[in-house]
Tab-separated table of C-alpha atoms and ligand atoms in Angstrom:
chain	number	residue	atom	x	y	z
A	10	MET	CA	-45.626	-72.450	208.036
A	11	THR	CA	-46.153	-76.074	206.848
A	12	PRO	CA	-49.775	-76.653	205.397
A	13	GLU	CA	-50.330	-78.943	208.674
A	14	SER	CA	-49.291	-76.097	211.098
A	15	PRO	CA	-52.194	-74.026	212.888
A	16	ALA	CA	-52.445	-70.652	211.035
A	17	ALA	CA	-51.076	-67.963	213.271
A	18	GLU	CA	-53.281	-65.921	214.896
A	19	THR	CA	-53.111	-61.850	214.124
A	20	TYR	CA	-54.044	-59.178	216.694
A	21	ALA	CA	-55.048	-55.628	216.256
A	22	ARG	CA	-56.698	-53.062	218.208
A	23	ALA	CA	-58.093	-49.450	217.536
A	24	GLY	CA	-59.419	-46.812	219.589
A	25	GLY	CA	-62.665	-45.145	220.230
A	26	LYS	CA	-63.094	-41.439	219.938
A	27	VAL	CA	-64.822	-38.031	220.957
A	28	ILE	CA	-66.081	-35.714	218.531
A	29	LEU	CA	-64.834	-32.235	219.630
A	30	LEU	CA	-67.090	-30.278	217.418
A	31	GLY	CA	-69.179	-30.649	214.049
A	32	GLU	CA	-71.228	-33.695	214.750
A	33	HIS	CA	-74.189	-34.506	212.494
A	34	ALA	CA	-73.096	-31.605	210.085
A	35	VAL	CA	-69.924	-33.558	209.167
A	36	VAL	CA	-72.957	-36.023	207.326
A	37	TYR	CA	-73.468	-33.368	205.036
A	38	GLY	CA	-70.100	-32.334	204.173
A	39	SER	CA	-69.058	-30.071	206.971
A	40	PRO	CA	-65.785	-30.489	208.801
A	41	ALA	CA	-65.226	-32.084	212.056
A	42	ILE	CA	-62.746	-32.111	215.018
A	43	VAL	CA	-62.297	-35.351	216.412
A	44	VAL	CA	-60.168	-36.750	219.451
A	45	GLY	CA	-58.968	-40.572	219.945
A	46	LEU	CA	-59.674	-42.008	223.312
A	47	LYS	CA	-57.066	-44.499	224.967
A	48	LEU	CA	-59.450	-47.241	224.988
A	49	GLY	CA	-61.156	-49.145	222.317
A	50	ALA	CA	-61.428	-52.604	220.789
A	51	GLU	CA	-59.272	-55.333	220.438
A	52	ALA	CA	-59.323	-58.019	217.710
A	53	HIS	CA	-57.713	-61.648	217.060
A	54	ALA	CA	-57.983	-63.499	213.840
A	55	ARG	CA	-56.852	-66.461	212.148
A	56	PRO	CA	-57.493	-68.201	208.690
A	57	ASP	CA	-60.300	-70.799	209.052
A	58	ALA	CA	-62.439	-72.896	206.455
A	59	VAL	CA	-65.822	-70.901	207.666
A	60	ALA	CA	-66.079	-67.382	208.409
A	61	SER	CA	-66.921	-66.572	211.919
A	62	LEU	CA	-66.832	-63.653	214.437
A	63	ASP	CA	-67.238	-63.996	218.187
A	64	LEU	CA	-68.554	-60.855	220.049
A	65	GLY	CA	-70.097	-60.342	223.132
A	66	GLY	CA	-70.301	-63.924	223.840
A	67	GLN	CA	-72.175	-64.898	220.830
A	68	ARG	CA	-70.619	-66.794	217.553
A	69	HIS	CA	-71.714	-65.449	214.195
A	70	GLU	CA	-70.920	-67.880	211.335
A	71	LEU	CA	-71.160	-67.078	207.634
A	72	ARG	CA	-72.282	-69.185	205.249
A	73	GLY	CA	-72.065	-68.908	201.508
A	74	GLY	CA	-69.298	-66.315	200.739
A	75	ASN	CA	-68.152	-62.982	201.925
A	76	GLU	CA	-70.732	-60.849	199.735
A	77	LEU	CA	-73.165	-58.718	201.137
A	78	ARG	CA	-76.328	-59.993	198.830
A	79	ALA	CA	-79.849	-58.830	199.294
A	80	ASP	CA	-80.648	-62.630	200.440
A	81	ASN	CA	-78.467	-61.984	203.482
A	82	ALA	CA	-80.836	-59.346	204.882
A	83	ALA	CA	-82.368	-61.805	207.307
A	84	GLU	CA	-78.959	-62.226	208.833
A	85	PRO	CA	-78.260	-60.479	212.140
A	86	GLU	CA	-76.626	-57.096	211.724
A	87	LEU	CA	-73.478	-58.177	213.145
A	88	SER	CA	-73.140	-61.021	210.595
A	89	ARG	CA	-73.924	-58.528	207.751
A	90	ALA	CA	-71.205	-56.150	209.168
A	91	PHE	CA	-68.197	-58.955	209.270
A	92	ARG	CA	-69.679	-59.967	205.804
A	93	ALA	CA	-69.374	-56.669	204.499
A	94	LEU	CA	-65.900	-56.336	206.117
A	95	LEU	CA	-64.672	-59.617	204.462
A	96	GLY	CA	-66.093	-58.612	201.252
A	97	ALA	CA	-64.495	-55.288	201.100
A	98	LEU	CA	-60.791	-56.671	201.994
A	99	GLU	CA	-61.642	-59.429	199.524
A	100	ALA	CA	-60.597	-62.104	202.359
A	101	PRO	CA	-60.611	-65.681	202.526
A	102	PRO	CA	-62.779	-66.978	205.308
A	103	ALA	CA	-61.384	-66.002	208.897
A	104	ARG	CA	-62.325	-66.645	212.135
A	105	ALA	CA	-62.424	-63.208	214.368
A	106	ARG	CA	-63.048	-62.458	217.896
A	107	ALA	CA	-63.090	-59.127	219.036
A	108	GLU	CA	-63.934	-57.463	222.563
A	109	LEU	CA	-64.883	-53.805	223.443
A	110	ALA	CA	-63.550	-51.956	226.564
A	111	ILE	CA	-65.542	-48.909	225.993
A	112	PRO	CA	-69.358	-48.610	226.093
A	113	ALA	CA	-71.257	-49.283	223.123
A	114	GLY	CA	-74.172	-47.199	221.602
A	115	ALA	CA	-72.925	-44.088	223.817
A	116	GLY	CA	-71.390	-42.083	220.891
A	117	LEU	CA	-67.650	-43.048	221.675
A	118	GLY	CA	-67.264	-44.779	218.387
A	119	ALA	CA	-67.550	-48.014	219.720
A	120	SER	CA	-68.591	-50.152	216.444
A	121	ALA	CA	-65.773	-48.100	214.346
A	122	ALA	CA	-63.241	-49.138	216.509
A	123	LEU	CA	-64.396	-52.696	216.379
A	124	GLY	CA	-64.681	-52.365	212.589
A	125	VAL	CA	-60.854	-51.019	212.002
A	126	ALA	CA	-59.454	-53.465	214.894
A	127	ILE	CA	-61.542	-56.372	213.103
A	128	ALA	CA	-60.319	-55.349	209.838
A	129	ARG	CA	-56.615	-55.199	210.635
A	130	ALA	CA	-56.485	-58.672	212.401
A	131	VAL	CA	-58.173	-60.322	209.747
A	132	ALA	CA	-55.977	-58.342	206.713
A	133	GLY	CA	-53.021	-59.232	208.868
A	134	ALA	CA	-54.131	-63.095	209.398
A	135	THR	CA	-55.046	-63.367	205.749
A	136	ARG	CA	-52.768	-60.978	203.796
A	137	SER	CA	-55.900	-59.613	202.189
A	138	THR	CA	-56.179	-55.899	201.575
A	139	GLY	CA	-58.826	-55.642	198.866
A	140	ALA	CA	-60.212	-52.091	199.030
A	141	GLY	CA	-58.176	-51.418	202.374
A	142	ILE	CA	-58.841	-51.039	206.015
A	143	THR	CA	-60.573	-47.771	205.886
A	144	ALA	CA	-63.003	-48.844	203.334
A	145	ALA	CA	-63.653	-52.279	205.252
A	146	ALA	CA	-64.350	-49.970	208.177
A	147	LEU	CA	-66.638	-47.948	206.788
A	148	ALA	CA	-68.576	-51.149	204.883
A	149	TRP	CA	-68.862	-52.764	208.338
A	150	GLU	CA	-70.134	-49.294	210.079
A	151	ASN	CA	-72.494	-48.514	207.155
A	152	VAL	CA	-74.640	-51.847	208.190
A	153	PHE	CA	-75.108	-50.712	211.708
A	154	HIS	CA	-75.543	-46.614	210.548
A	155	GLY	CA	-76.645	-46.582	207.079
A	156	ASN	CA	-75.116	-43.192	206.095
A	157	ALA	CA	-71.952	-43.209	208.141
A	158	SER	CA	-69.835	-40.006	207.419
A	159	GLY	CA	-66.328	-41.808	208.093
A	160	VAL	CA	-65.336	-39.699	210.947
A	161	ASP	CA	-65.492	-42.674	213.692
A	162	THR	CA	-63.460	-44.763	211.179
A	163	ALA	CA	-60.967	-42.339	210.617
A	164	ALA	CA	-60.602	-41.672	214.234
A	165	ALA	CA	-60.178	-45.247	215.360
A	166	GLU	CA	-57.765	-45.559	212.415
A	167	HIS	CA	-55.828	-42.638	213.179
A	168	GLY	CA	-56.390	-41.543	216.771
A	169	GLY	CA	-55.132	-38.274	218.182
A	170	CYS	CA	-56.541	-34.978	217.339
A	171	LEU	CA	-57.773	-35.069	213.452
A	172	TRP	CA	-59.581	-32.480	211.115
A	173	PHE	CA	-61.875	-35.004	209.431
A	174	GLN	CA	-64.323	-33.719	206.078
A	175	ARG	CA	-66.360	-36.498	204.281
A	176	GLY	CA	-65.093	-37.119	200.827
A	177	VAL	CA	-61.818	-34.911	201.628
A	178	GLY	CA	-59.765	-36.695	204.096
A	179	THR	CA	-57.978	-36.461	207.376
A	180	THR	CA	-55.491	-34.197	208.677
A	181	PRO	CA	-53.741	-34.520	211.830
A	182	LEU	CA	-54.190	-31.271	213.821
A	183	SER	CA	-51.757	-30.229	216.812
A	184	ALA	CA	-52.780	-27.965	219.627
A	185	ALA	CA	-50.353	-24.883	220.910
A	186	ALA	CA	-51.877	-25.768	224.448
A	187	PRO	CA	-52.023	-29.300	226.115
A	188	LEU	CA	-55.987	-30.485	224.983
A	189	ARG	CA	-57.340	-31.786	228.321
A	190	LEU	CA	-60.716	-33.532	228.127
A	191	ALA	CA	-63.078	-34.764	230.589
A	192	ILE	CA	-65.533	-37.011	229.065
A	193	ALA	CA	-68.510	-38.703	231.210
A	194	GLN	CA	-71.244	-41.045	230.116
A	195	VAL	CA	-74.501	-39.644	231.288
A	196	GLU	CA	-76.934	-42.291	229.901
A	197	PRO	CA	-77.355	-44.845	227.491
A	198	GLY	CA	-77.211	-43.558	224.061
A	199	ALA	CA	-79.912	-43.392	221.004
A	200	SER	CA	-79.193	-45.745	218.078
A	201	THR	CA	-76.819	-43.287	215.632
A	202	ARG	CA	-78.928	-44.524	212.633
A	203	VAL	CA	-81.839	-43.263	214.598
A	204	MET	CA	-80.515	-39.786	215.586
A	205	VAL	CA	-79.058	-39.243	211.469
A	206	GLU	CA	-82.512	-40.115	210.489
A	207	ALA	CA	-84.023	-37.798	212.795
A	208	VAL	CA	-81.843	-34.882	211.538
A	209	ALA	CA	-82.455	-36.110	208.136
A	210	GLY	CA	-86.292	-35.746	209.206
A	211	ARG	CA	-85.813	-32.165	210.546
A	212	HIS	CA	-84.079	-31.306	207.405
A	213	ARG	CA	-86.875	-32.561	205.087
A	214	ALA	CA	-89.317	-30.532	207.051
A	215	ASP	CA	-87.355	-27.074	207.148
A	216	PRO	CA	-84.290	-27.628	204.830
A	217	GLN	CA	-83.442	-23.622	205.305
A	218	GLY	CA	-83.421	-23.631	209.005
A	219	VAL	CA	-81.814	-26.912	209.281
A	220	GLU	CA	-78.773	-25.800	206.412
A	221	LEU	CA	-78.592	-22.350	208.247
A	222	ARG	CA	-77.362	-24.337	211.294
A	223	MET	CA	-75.301	-26.707	209.687
A	224	ARG	CA	-73.286	-23.748	207.899
A	225	ALA	CA	-73.004	-22.111	211.509
A	226	ILE	CA	-71.627	-25.515	212.680
A	227	ALA	CA	-69.143	-25.374	209.788
A	228	GLN	CA	-68.038	-22.057	210.830
A	229	LEU	CA	-67.663	-22.935	214.272
A	230	VAL	CA	-65.442	-25.853	213.599
A	231	GLU	CA	-63.492	-23.663	211.172
A	232	ARG	CA	-62.913	-21.212	213.997
A	233	ALA	CA	-61.945	-24.105	216.555
A	234	ARG	CA	-58.983	-25.142	213.973
A	235	GLY	CA	-57.453	-21.615	214.646
A	236	ALA	CA	-58.233	-21.652	218.387
A	237	LEU	CA	-56.687	-25.014	218.594
A	238	ALA	CA	-53.376	-23.884	216.829
A	239	LYS	CA	-52.996	-20.729	218.641
A	240	GLY	CA	-53.933	-22.713	222.054
A	241	HIS	CA	-56.619	-20.257	222.751
A	242	LEU	CA	-58.632	-22.880	225.240
A	243	GLY	CA	-61.002	-19.946	226.138
A	244	GLU	CA	-62.073	-19.357	222.471
A	245	LEU	CA	-62.230	-22.955	221.871
A	246	GLY	CA	-64.375	-23.684	225.117
A	247	GLU	CA	-66.913	-20.928	223.667
A	248	LEU	CA	-66.876	-22.614	220.397
A	249	MET	CA	-67.941	-25.966	221.687
A	250	ASN	CA	-70.655	-24.198	224.039
A	251	ASP	CA	-72.001	-22.674	220.891
A	252	ASN	CA	-71.927	-26.157	218.978
A	253	HIS	CA	-73.826	-27.698	221.823
A	254	GLU	CA	-76.349	-24.959	221.379
A	255	LEU	CA	-76.837	-25.511	217.467
A	256	LEU	CA	-77.097	-29.140	218.288
A	257	ARG	CA	-79.671	-28.542	221.020
A	258	ALA	CA	-81.865	-26.738	218.276
A	259	LEU	CA	-81.237	-29.861	215.911
A	260	GLY	CA	-83.093	-31.787	218.639
A	261	VAL	CA	-80.534	-33.983	219.637
A	262	SER	CA	-79.758	-33.255	223.510
A	263	THR	CA	-81.774	-34.766	226.325
A	264	PRO	CA	-82.517	-33.316	229.693
A	265	ARG	CA	-79.613	-35.513	231.270
A	266	LEU	CA	-76.897	-34.409	228.945
A	267	GLU	CA	-77.993	-30.810	229.547
A	268	GLN	CA	-77.844	-31.377	233.385
A	269	ALA	CA	-74.236	-32.919	232.950
A	270	ARG	CA	-73.018	-30.560	230.586
A	271	THR	CA	-74.292	-27.848	233.051
A	272	MET	CA	-72.340	-29.590	236.356
A	273	ALA	CA	-69.070	-29.183	234.164
A	274	LEU	CA	-69.538	-25.220	233.517
A	275	ARG	CA	-70.395	-24.649	236.943
A	276	ALA	CA	-66.977	-26.595	237.998
A	277	GLY	CA	-64.865	-24.545	235.750
A	278	ALA	CA	-65.077	-26.338	232.262
A	279	PHE	CA	-63.845	-23.952	229.376
A	280	GLY	CA	-66.660	-25.496	227.328
A	281	ALA	CA	-68.777	-28.576	227.488
A	282	LYS	CA	-71.124	-30.360	225.053
A	283	LEU	CA	-72.867	-33.322	223.870
A	284	THR	CA	-70.582	-35.798	221.622
A	285	GLY	CA	-71.552	-38.014	218.907
A	286	ALA	CA	-75.069	-38.804	217.493
A	287	GLY	CA	-76.852	-37.521	220.854
A	288	GLY	CA	-80.174	-38.590	222.072
A	289	GLY	CA	-78.228	-39.883	225.411
A	290	GLY	CA	-74.656	-41.075	225.798
A	291	CYS	CA	-71.629	-38.784	226.365
A	292	VAL	CA	-70.731	-35.472	227.590
A	293	VAL	CA	-67.276	-34.032	226.622
A	294	ALA	CA	-65.657	-30.953	228.493
A	295	LEU	CA	-62.450	-28.932	227.816
A	296	VAL	CA	-60.644	-28.648	230.648
A	297	ASP	CA	-57.046	-27.939	232.208
A	298	ASP	CA	-55.215	-29.407	235.033
A	299	VAL	CA	-56.745	-27.502	237.686
A	300	THR	CA	-60.453	-27.661	236.164
A	301	ARG	CA	-60.349	-31.498	235.121
A	302	PRO	CA	-60.058	-32.868	238.875
A	303	ARG	CA	-63.260	-30.325	239.698
A	304	VAL	CA	-65.377	-31.628	236.837
A	305	GLN	CA	-64.364	-35.252	237.252
A	306	ALA	CA	-65.138	-34.874	241.146
A	307	ALA	CA	-68.868	-33.107	240.049
A	308	TRP	CA	-69.410	-35.884	237.929
A	309	ALA	CA	-68.432	-39.032	240.171
A	310	ALA	CA	-70.727	-37.685	242.708
A	311	GLU	CA	-73.437	-38.270	240.165
A	312	GLY	CA	-72.186	-41.714	239.584
A	313	LEU	CA	-71.246	-41.214	236.365
A	314	ARG	CA	-68.934	-43.305	234.153
A	315	GLN	CA	-65.645	-41.486	232.853
A	316	LEU	CA	-63.461	-42.117	230.065
A	317	GLU	CA	-59.953	-41.008	229.106
A	318	ALA	CA	-58.729	-39.350	225.821
A	319	ILE	CA	-55.556	-39.305	224.858
A	320	ASP	CA	-53.638	-36.164	225.900
B	413	LIG	C1	-71.469	-40.224	215.434
B	413	LIG	O1	-70.182	-40.503	216.003
B	413	LIG	C2	-71.209	-38.761	214.306
B	413	LIG	C3	-72.443	-38.371	213.509
B	413	LIG	O2	-72.159	-37.430	213.300
B	413	LIG	C4	-72.594	-39.645	212.409
B	413	LIG	C5	-71.414	-39.737	211.400
B	413	LIG	O3	-70.553	-38.516	211.273
B	413	LIG	O4	-71.527	-40.646	210.699
B	413	LIG	C6	-73.633	-38.176	214.369
């Protein structure tokens, strides 16, 4: 490339996710099992004199360097997140634009998919790696969520079916039977930050009760790993149901989530639960080739938007 030629644009993508088991407890160090979605986020980036991010029809321009400093607190969250991402990559100014193909704020890992796609595109365009894609996407994610476990960014980065534990890492999981999922968006989700803080509030009020539930979730996740490896879908479905009950006891379900879950179970799903932070958002059901169309038809009759996992 000559100094005059326009800088080449780099393209990257990353997928969304559904948490099969373990959300919320994963924030406290328990493991989680997560599955990648086919769709997620796409990003383009090229070096530029001023760092900027185009997203959702708005341009966010950064002035004065990439560092996330206290005096940037007045910036919109998206600008601060982009600044944190560039800072972690140690990237020079870049112009990025990104698009989402999944609903935001529905527990499907949209912000993590954006973070990974943008980090990949910027790293490719500027040839900067800094602390790496994982750290850059987590820096982005933490501006929105404050205390992200990293499960969403791990799923966006690696895809497939994964075992994730905060501070330990990510292991690909293989299932002995096809892992067929049905996913419906039931209602708009609540902010992950708000839901994680709500659980933290319950923990402060009743540490023993919440820790008991967190330990029970961790045990379910461990057993689910065995059920997956053996292809025991009935057992896996039961474990998802038990996980849902524990999440409900933590106060993160809603009447609409309960209703959509009951519909999936009545239509023959092995198990069904809310997925992600809750307070609204999505339900995931474990199905097979026979029950998937039945569950999907029941949800379609309610007008619910449905999404595809990688299977
Ligand atoms: C959000 O997809 C999952 C939560 O456990 C938050 C996190 O792990 O960062 C609720």
